[in-house]
Coordinates of C-alpha atoms in Angstrom, one line a residue:
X1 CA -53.4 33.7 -16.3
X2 CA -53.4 30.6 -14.2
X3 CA -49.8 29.7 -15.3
X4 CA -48.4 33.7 -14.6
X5 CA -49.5 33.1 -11.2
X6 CA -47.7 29.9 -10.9
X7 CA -44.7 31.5 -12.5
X8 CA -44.8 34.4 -10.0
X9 CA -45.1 32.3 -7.2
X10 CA -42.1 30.3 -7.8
X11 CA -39.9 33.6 -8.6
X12 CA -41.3 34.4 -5.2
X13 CA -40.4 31.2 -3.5
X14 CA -36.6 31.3 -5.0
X15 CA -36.1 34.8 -4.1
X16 CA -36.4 34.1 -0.6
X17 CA -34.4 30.8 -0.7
X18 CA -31.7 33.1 -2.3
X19 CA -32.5 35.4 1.1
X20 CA -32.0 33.0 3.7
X21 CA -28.8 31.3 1.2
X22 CA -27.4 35.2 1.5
X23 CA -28.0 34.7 5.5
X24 CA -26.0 31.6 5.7
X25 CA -22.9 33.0 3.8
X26 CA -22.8 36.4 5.8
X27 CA -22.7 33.9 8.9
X28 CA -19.7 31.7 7.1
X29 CA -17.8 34.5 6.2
X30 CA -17.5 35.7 10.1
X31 CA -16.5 32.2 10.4
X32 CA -13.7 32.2 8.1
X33 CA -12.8 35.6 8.9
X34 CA -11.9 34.3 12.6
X35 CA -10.2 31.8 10.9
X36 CA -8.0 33.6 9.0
X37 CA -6.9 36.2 11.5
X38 CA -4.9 32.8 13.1
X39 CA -3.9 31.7 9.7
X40 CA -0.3 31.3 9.5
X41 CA 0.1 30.5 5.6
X42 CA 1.1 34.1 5.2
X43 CA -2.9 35.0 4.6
X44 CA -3.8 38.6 7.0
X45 CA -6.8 39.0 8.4
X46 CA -6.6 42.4 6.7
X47 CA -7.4 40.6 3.2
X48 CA -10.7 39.0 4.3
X49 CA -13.2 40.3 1.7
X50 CA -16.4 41.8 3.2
X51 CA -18.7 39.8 0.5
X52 CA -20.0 36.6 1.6
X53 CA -19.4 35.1 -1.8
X54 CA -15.7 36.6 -1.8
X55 CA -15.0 34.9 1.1
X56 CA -14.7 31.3 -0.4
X57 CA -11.1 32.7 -1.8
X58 CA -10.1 31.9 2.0
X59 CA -10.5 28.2 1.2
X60 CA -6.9 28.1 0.5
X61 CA -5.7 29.4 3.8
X62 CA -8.4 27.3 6.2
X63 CA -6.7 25.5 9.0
X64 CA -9.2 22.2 7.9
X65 CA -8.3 22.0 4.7
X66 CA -4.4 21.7 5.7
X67 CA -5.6 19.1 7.7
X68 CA -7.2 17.4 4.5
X69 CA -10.6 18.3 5.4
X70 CA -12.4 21.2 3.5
X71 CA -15.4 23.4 5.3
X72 CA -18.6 21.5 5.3
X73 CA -20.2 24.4 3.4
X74 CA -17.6 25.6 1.3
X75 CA -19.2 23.5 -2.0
X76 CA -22.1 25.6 -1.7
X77 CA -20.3 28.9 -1.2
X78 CA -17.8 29.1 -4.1
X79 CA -20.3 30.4 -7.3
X80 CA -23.6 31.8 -6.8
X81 CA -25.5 32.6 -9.3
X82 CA -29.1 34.3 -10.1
X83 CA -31.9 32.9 -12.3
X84 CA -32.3 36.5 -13.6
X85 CA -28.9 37.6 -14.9
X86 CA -26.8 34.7 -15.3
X87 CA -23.5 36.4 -13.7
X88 CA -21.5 35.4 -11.1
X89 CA -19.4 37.7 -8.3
X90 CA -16.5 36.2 -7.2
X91 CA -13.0 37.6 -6.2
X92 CA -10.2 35.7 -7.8
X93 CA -6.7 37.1 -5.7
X94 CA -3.7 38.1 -8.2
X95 CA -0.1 36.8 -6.7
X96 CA 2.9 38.2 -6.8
X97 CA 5.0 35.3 -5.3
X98 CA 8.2 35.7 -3.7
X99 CA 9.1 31.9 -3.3
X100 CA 8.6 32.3 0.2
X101 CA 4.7 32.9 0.5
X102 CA 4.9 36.4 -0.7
X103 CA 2.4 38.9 -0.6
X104 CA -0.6 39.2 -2.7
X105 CA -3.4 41.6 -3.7
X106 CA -7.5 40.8 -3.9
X107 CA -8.1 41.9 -7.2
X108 CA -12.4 41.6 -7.4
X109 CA -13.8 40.1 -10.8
X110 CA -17.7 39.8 -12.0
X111 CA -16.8 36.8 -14.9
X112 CA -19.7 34.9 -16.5
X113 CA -20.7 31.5 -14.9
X114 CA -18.6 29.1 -16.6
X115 CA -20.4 25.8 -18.0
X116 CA -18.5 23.5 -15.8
X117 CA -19.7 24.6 -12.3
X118 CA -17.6 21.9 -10.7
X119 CA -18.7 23.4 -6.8
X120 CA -15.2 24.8 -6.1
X121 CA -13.5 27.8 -7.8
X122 CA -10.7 26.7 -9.5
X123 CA -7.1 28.6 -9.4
X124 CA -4.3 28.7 -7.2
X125 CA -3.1 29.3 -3.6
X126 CA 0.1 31.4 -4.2
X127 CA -0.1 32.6 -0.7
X128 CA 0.6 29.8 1.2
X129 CA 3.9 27.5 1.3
X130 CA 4.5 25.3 -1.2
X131 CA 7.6 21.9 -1.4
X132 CA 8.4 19.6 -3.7
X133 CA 6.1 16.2 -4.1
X134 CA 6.4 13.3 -5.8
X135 CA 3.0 11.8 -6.1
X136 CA 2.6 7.7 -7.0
X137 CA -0.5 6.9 -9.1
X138 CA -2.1 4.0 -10.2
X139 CA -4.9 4.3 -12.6
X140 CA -6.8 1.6 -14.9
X141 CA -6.5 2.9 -19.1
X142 CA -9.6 1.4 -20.9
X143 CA -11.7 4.6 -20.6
X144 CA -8.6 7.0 -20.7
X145 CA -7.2 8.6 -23.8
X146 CA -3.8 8.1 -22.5
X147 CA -2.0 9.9 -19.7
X148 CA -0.9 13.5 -21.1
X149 CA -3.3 16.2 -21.8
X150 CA -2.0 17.4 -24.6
X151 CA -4.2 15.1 -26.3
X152 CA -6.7 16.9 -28.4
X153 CA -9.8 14.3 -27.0
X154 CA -10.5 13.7 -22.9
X155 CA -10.6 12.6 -20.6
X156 CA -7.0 11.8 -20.1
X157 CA -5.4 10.7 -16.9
X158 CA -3.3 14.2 -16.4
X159 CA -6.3 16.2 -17.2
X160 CA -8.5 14.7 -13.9
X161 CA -5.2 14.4 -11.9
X162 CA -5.4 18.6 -12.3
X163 CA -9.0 18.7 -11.9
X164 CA -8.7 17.1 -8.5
X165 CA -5.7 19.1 -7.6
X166 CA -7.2 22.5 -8.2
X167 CA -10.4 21.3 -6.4
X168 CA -8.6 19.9 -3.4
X169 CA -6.9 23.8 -4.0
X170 CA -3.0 21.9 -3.5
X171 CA -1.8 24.2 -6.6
X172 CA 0.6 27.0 -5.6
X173 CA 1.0 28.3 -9.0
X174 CA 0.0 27.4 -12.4
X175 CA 1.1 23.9 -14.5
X176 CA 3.8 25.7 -16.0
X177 CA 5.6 27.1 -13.0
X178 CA 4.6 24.0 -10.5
X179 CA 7.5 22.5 -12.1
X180 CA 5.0 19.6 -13.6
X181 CA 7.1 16.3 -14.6
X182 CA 5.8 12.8 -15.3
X183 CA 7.8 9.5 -15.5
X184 CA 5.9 8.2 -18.2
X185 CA 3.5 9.0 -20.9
X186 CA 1.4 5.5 -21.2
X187 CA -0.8 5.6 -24.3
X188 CA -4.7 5.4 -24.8
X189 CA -5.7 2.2 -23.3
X190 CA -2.2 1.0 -21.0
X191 CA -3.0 0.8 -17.4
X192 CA 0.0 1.5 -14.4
X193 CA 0.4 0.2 -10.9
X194 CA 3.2 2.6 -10.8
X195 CA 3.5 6.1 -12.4
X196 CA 4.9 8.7 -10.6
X197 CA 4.9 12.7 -11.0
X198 CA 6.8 15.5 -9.2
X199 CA 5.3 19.0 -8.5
X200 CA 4.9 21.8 -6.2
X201 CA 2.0 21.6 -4.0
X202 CA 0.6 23.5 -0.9
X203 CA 2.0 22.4 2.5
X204 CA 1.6 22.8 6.0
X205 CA 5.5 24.2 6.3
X206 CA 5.7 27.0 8.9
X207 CA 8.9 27.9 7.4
X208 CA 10.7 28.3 4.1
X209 CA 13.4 25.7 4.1
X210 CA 10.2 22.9 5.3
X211 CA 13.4 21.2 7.1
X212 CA 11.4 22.1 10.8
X213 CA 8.3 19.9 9.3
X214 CA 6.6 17.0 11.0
X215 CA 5.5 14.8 8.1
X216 CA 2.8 13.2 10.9
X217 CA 1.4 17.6 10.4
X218 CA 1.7 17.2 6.5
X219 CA -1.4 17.6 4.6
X220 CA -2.4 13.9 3.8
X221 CA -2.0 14.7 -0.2
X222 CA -2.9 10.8 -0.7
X223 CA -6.7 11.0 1.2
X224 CA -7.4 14.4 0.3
X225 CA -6.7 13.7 -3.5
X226 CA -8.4 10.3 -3.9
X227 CA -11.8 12.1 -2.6
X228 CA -11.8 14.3 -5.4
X229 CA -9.9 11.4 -8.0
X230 CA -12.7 8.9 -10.6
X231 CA -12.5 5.3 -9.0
X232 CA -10.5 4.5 -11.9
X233 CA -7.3 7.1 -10.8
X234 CA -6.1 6.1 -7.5
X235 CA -2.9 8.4 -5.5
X236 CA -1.3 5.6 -3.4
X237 CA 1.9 7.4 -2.2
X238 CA 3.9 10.2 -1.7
X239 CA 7.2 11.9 -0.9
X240 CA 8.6 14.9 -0.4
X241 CA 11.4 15.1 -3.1
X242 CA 14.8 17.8 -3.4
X243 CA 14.6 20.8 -5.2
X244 CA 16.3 19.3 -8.6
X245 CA 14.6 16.3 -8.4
X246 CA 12.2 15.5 -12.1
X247 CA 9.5 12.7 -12.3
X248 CA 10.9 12.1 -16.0
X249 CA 14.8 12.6 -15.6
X250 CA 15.3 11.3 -12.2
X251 CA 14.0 7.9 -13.2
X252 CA 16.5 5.7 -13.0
X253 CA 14.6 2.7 -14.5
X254 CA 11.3 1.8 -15.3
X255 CA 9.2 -1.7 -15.3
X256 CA 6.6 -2.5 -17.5
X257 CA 4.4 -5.8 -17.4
X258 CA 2.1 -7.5 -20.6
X259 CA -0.6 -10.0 -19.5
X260 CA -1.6 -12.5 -22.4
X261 CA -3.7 -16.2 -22.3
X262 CA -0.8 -18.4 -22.7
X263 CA -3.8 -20.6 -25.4
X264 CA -1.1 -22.8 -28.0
X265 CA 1.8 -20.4 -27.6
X266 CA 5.7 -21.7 -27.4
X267 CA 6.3 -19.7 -24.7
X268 CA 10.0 -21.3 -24.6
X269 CA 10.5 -20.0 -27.9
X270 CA 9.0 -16.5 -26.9
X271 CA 11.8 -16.9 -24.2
X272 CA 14.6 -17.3 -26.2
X273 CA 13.3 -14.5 -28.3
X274 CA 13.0 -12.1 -25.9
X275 CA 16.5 -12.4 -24.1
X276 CA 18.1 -11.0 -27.3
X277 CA 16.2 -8.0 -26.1
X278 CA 18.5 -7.7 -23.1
X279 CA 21.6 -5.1 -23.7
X280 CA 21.8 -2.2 -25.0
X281 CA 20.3 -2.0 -29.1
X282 CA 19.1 0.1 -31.5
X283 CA 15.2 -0.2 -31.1
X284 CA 14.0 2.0 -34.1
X285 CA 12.2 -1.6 -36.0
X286 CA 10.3 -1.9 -32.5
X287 CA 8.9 1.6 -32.0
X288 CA 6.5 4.2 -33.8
X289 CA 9.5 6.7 -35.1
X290 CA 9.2 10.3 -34.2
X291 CA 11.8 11.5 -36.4
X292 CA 11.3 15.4 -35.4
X293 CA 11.6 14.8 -31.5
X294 CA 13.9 11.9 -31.3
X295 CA 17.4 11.4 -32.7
X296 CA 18.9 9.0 -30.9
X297 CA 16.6 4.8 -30.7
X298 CA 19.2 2.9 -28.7
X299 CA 17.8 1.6 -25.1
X300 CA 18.8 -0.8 -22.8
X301 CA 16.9 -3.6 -21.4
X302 CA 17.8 -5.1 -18.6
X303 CA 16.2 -7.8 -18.1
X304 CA 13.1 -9.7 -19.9
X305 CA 11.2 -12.3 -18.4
X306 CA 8.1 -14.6 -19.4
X307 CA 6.6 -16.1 -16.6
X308 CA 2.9 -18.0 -15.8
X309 CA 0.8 -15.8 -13.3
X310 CA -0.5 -18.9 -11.8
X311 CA -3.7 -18.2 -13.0
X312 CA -6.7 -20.1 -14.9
X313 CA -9.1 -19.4 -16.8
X314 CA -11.8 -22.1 -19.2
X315 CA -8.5 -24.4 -19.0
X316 CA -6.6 -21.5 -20.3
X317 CA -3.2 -19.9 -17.9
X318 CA -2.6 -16.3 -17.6
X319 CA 1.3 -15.3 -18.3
X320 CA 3.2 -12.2 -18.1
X321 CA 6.0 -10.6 -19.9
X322 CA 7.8 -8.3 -17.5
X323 CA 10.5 -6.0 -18.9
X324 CA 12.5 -3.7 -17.5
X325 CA 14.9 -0.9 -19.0
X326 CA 16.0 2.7 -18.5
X327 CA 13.9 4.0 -20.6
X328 CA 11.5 2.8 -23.7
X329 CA 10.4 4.6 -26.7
X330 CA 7.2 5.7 -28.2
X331 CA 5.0 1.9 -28.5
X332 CA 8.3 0.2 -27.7
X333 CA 6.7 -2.5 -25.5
X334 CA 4.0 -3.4 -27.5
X335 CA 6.2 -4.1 -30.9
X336 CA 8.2 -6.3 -29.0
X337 CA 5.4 -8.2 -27.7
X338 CA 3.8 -8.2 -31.5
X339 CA 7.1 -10.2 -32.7
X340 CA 7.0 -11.8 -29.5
X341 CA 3.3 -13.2 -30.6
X342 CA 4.7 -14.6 -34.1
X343 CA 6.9 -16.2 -33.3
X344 CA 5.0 -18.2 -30.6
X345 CA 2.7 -18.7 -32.9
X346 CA 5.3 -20.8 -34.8
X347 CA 4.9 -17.8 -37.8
X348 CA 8.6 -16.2 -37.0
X349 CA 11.8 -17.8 -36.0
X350 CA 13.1 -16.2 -32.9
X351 CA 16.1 -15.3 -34.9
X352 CA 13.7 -12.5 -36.6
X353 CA 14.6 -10.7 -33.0
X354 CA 18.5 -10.6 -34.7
X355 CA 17.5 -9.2 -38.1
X356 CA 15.5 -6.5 -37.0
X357 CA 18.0 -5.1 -33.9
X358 CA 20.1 -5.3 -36.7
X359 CA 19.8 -1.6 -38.6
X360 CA 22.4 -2.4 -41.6
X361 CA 20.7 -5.2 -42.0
X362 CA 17.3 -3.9 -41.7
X363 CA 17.3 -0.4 -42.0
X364 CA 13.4 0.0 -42.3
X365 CA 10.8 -0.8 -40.2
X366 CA 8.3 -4.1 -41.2
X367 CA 5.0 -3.1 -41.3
X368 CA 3.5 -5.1 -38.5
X369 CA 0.0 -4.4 -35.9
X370 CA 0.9 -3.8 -32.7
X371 CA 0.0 -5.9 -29.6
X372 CA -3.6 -4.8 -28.1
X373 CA -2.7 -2.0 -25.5
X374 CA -5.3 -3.2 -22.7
X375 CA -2.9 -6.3 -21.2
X376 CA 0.1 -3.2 -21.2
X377 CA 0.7 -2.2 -17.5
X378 CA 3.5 0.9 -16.7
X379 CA 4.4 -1.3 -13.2
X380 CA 6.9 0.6 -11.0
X381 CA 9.3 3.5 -11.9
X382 CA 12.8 3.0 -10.1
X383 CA 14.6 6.8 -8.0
X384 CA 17.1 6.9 -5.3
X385 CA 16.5 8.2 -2.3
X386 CA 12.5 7.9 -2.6
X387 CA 10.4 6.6 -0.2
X388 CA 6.5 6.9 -0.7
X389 CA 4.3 7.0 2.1
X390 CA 0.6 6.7 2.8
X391 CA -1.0 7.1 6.6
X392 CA -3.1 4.5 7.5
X393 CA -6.4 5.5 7.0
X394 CA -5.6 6.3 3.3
X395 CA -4.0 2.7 3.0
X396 CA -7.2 1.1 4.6
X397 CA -9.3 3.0 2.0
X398 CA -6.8 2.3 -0.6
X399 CA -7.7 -1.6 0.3
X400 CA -11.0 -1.0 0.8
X401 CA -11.5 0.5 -2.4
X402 CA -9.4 -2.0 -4.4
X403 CA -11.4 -4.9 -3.2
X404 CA -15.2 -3.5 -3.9
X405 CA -13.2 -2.7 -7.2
X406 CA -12.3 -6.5 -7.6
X407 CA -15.8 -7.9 -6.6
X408 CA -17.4 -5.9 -9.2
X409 CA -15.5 -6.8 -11.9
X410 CA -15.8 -10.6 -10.5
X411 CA -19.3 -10.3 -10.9
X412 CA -19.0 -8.8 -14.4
X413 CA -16.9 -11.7 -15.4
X414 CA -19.4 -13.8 -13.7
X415 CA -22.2 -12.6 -16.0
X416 CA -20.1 -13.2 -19.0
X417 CA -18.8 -16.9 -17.9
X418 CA -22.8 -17.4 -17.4
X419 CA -23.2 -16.2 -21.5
X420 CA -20.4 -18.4 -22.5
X421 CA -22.2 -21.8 -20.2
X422 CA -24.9 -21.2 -22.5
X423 CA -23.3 -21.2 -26.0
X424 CA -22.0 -24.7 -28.0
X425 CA -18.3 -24.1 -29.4
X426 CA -17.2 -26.2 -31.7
X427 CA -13.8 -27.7 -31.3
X428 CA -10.9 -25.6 -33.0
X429 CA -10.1 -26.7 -36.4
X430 CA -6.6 -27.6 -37.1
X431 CA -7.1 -26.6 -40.5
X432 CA -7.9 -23.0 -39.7
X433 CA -4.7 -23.0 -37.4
X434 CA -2.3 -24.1 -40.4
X435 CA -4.1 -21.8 -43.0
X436 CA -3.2 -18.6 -41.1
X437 CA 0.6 -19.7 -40.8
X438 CA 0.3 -20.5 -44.8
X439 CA -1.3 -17.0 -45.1
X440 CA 1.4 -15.3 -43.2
X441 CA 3.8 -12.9 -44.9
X442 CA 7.3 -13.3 -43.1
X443 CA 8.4 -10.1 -41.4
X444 CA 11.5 -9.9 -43.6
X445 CA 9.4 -10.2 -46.6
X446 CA 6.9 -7.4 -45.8
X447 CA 6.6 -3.8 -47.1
X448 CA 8.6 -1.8 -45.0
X449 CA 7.9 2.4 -43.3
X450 CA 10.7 5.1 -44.5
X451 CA 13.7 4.7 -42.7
X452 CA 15.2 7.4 -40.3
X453 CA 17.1 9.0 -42.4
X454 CA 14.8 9.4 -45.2
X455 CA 12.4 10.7 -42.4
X456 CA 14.6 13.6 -41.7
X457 CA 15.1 14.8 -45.0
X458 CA 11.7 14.5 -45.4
X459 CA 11.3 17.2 -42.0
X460 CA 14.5 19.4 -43.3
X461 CA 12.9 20.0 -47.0
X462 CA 9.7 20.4 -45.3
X463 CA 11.1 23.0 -43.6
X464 CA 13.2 24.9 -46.1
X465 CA 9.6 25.1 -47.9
X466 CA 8.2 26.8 -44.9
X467 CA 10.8 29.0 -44.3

């Protein structure tokens, strides 16, 4: 009996929190109404719902957030929900978009409270104008299962790029009509200073043609995203782009740099190796082969350099291999750094490089591990004509945040130099050294993967079957 009354109370107690919570949103929903009768995103004040919890839709159109800075209360206002029913009122408004910040209709929805109640209602802001944006990202890969979404497992770097974009409510439309593009597709793992993607987002344009804009009146897309970004995705740029202009095709080169303990490598010999890289070659023995998708596995390299990052470590030197090319193929990078690895090992002669650019000679592919994909950084991506920009208070958090970043992982390293201190390593054995290279298969010498075209006759009989 004792425990009904306790139970009652509490019902009691929430009810009129729910009361007063009721009050507080009647109250914010005069103050957004005000707001949105001056609203000149194309939003009338003749669309302002009379429901307090309908209201959040006007989160789109609300003169802070084009200024980057969303309603104090809004996180509070955008699902409410009832310990009694589980449902969930809200109004979700169905666009029909003209281009030009057409018109639109409030279409009111009861749905079921999803199970991610992120605090902001998640859709689009058709309504209001929309340009062009290429966006620059850097984002660290070790907890990331690569950059697209289509993966089947998350997180992935795309998928919370989106998350924060429908929470900072930029999106205009959905994924498929923003126009999405990305330079690159790292894989799971691979880490970039540099990737860049193109999209339509909401602006602060008062007219069609955005020619009339101030950029000093744009929304700050760099400070309002990295409030919603992990501390492992950072936005450090952006710039309005022209109406053609593609993250992927309108790259005109890309740069990609591989960090590696220099230890007892030839790195001379790595050297020589790798400028046989530079031209134009057939790349299919350095890739994973995608016979369905891609046809054509000539790319050009422009230039390949290995170079110390002046850098030590337990007597030990950091290096880099920094390539740049037009364009690289599925695991490109990290096969060339593999052969790369062998042959300053002493276990391949640099003229291995030859044999294997060499499809004749070696029409299939040696079966060979990849290098690790943590060292692999996507650095910069090359357009014309694009100039990123950041306002200064985003840059100072940008450096702010980069150097807390730094000191923690100082300290990590820290803790693990302080393990090391504490073990006794016994000096490396020559022995084991010339073991492995009498262990090593050659390259040459190895079972090889099915060659191109016995790939695509595999896909054409495949589907003859299906059809």
């Amino acid at each position: 009996m004792a425990a009904a009354d306790g139970e009652t109370v509490a019902l009691r107690t929430e009810v009129a929190a729910l009361r007063l919570r009721v009050l507080e949103l009647q109250r914010e929903n005069q103050r957004l109404a005000q707001i949105a009768s001056s609203c000149t995103c194309g939003c009338k004040e003749n669309t302002v719902p009379s429901s307090p919890v309908a209201s959040a839709n006007l989160y789109g159109c609300d003169q802070e957030v084009h200024k980057g800075k969303p309603p104090e209360s809004t996180s509070s206002v955008h699902d409410v929900s009832l310990p009694f029913d589980h449902m969930a009122i809200s109004t979700e408004k169905e666009v029909v978009c003209n281009g030009n910040g057409g018109g639109h209709t409030d279409v009111p929805k009861i749905r079921r409270n999803r199970a991610n109640r992120t605090g902001h209602l998640v859709g689009t802001v058709s309504h209001c104008q929309k340009r062009l944006i290429a966006l620059k990202i850097m984002y660290f890969g070790q907890r990331f299962y690569g950059f697209a979404s289509e993966a089947q497992t998350e997180p992935t770097v795309e998928s919370e790029i989106f998350k924060a974009l429908e929470k900072a409510r930029l999106l205009v439309s959905s994924r498929k009509e923003s126009c999405y593009s990305r330079c690159g597709r790292t894989d799971k793992g691979v880490s970039a200073t540099g990737q860049v993607i193109s999209l339509y987002l909401r602006s602060n344009m008062k007219d069609a043609g955005g020619n009339t804009l101030d950029e000093g009146s744009e929304i700050d897309y760099v400070r309002v995203l990295n409030k919603s970004l992990p501390r492992d995705i950072r936005v450090i740029g952006w710039c309005p782009v022209a109406a053609d202009f593609l993250a992927r095709f309108s790259c005109l080169g890309r740069e990609y740099k591989y960090l590696f303990w220099k230890g007892g490598l030839d790195t001379s010999k790595m050297q020589k190796a790798a400028s046989k890289f530079i031209g134009e070659h057939d790349f299919r023995n350095f890739c994973k082969m995608d016979a369905t998708n891609v046809s054509n596995y000539k790319r050009h390299i422009r230039d390949f350099d290995i170079s110390a990052c002046d850098q030590r470590s337990n007597d030990d030197e950091l290096w880099a291999m920094t390539i740049k090319g037009s364009a690289f193929l599925w695991h490109q990078v990290r096969c060339m750094v593999a052969v790369l690895f062998l042959i300053g090992q002493g276990l391949e002669s640099p003229f291995v490089v030859d044999s294997l650019l060499d499809i004749t000679k070696t029409p299939r592919k040696p079966q060979y591990t990849m290098a690790p994909e943590l060292p692999l950084i996507l650095r910069s991506c090359l357009f014309d004509k694009v100039s990123f920009m950041c306002s200064s208070g985003a840059s100072q958090a940008l450096i702010e945040h980069f150097k807390d970043e730094y000191h923690q992982y100082m300290l990590q390293a820290a803790i693990f130099y302080e393990a090391l201190s504490c073990l006794s390593i016994p000096e490396p054995n020559s022995f084991e050294s010339h073991q492995k290279k009498r262990n090593h298969i050659p390259l040459l010498s190895r079972q090889t993967e099915p060659s191109y075209e016995e790939r695509t006759a595999k896909v054409k009989a495949k589907s003859a079957v299906l059809s």
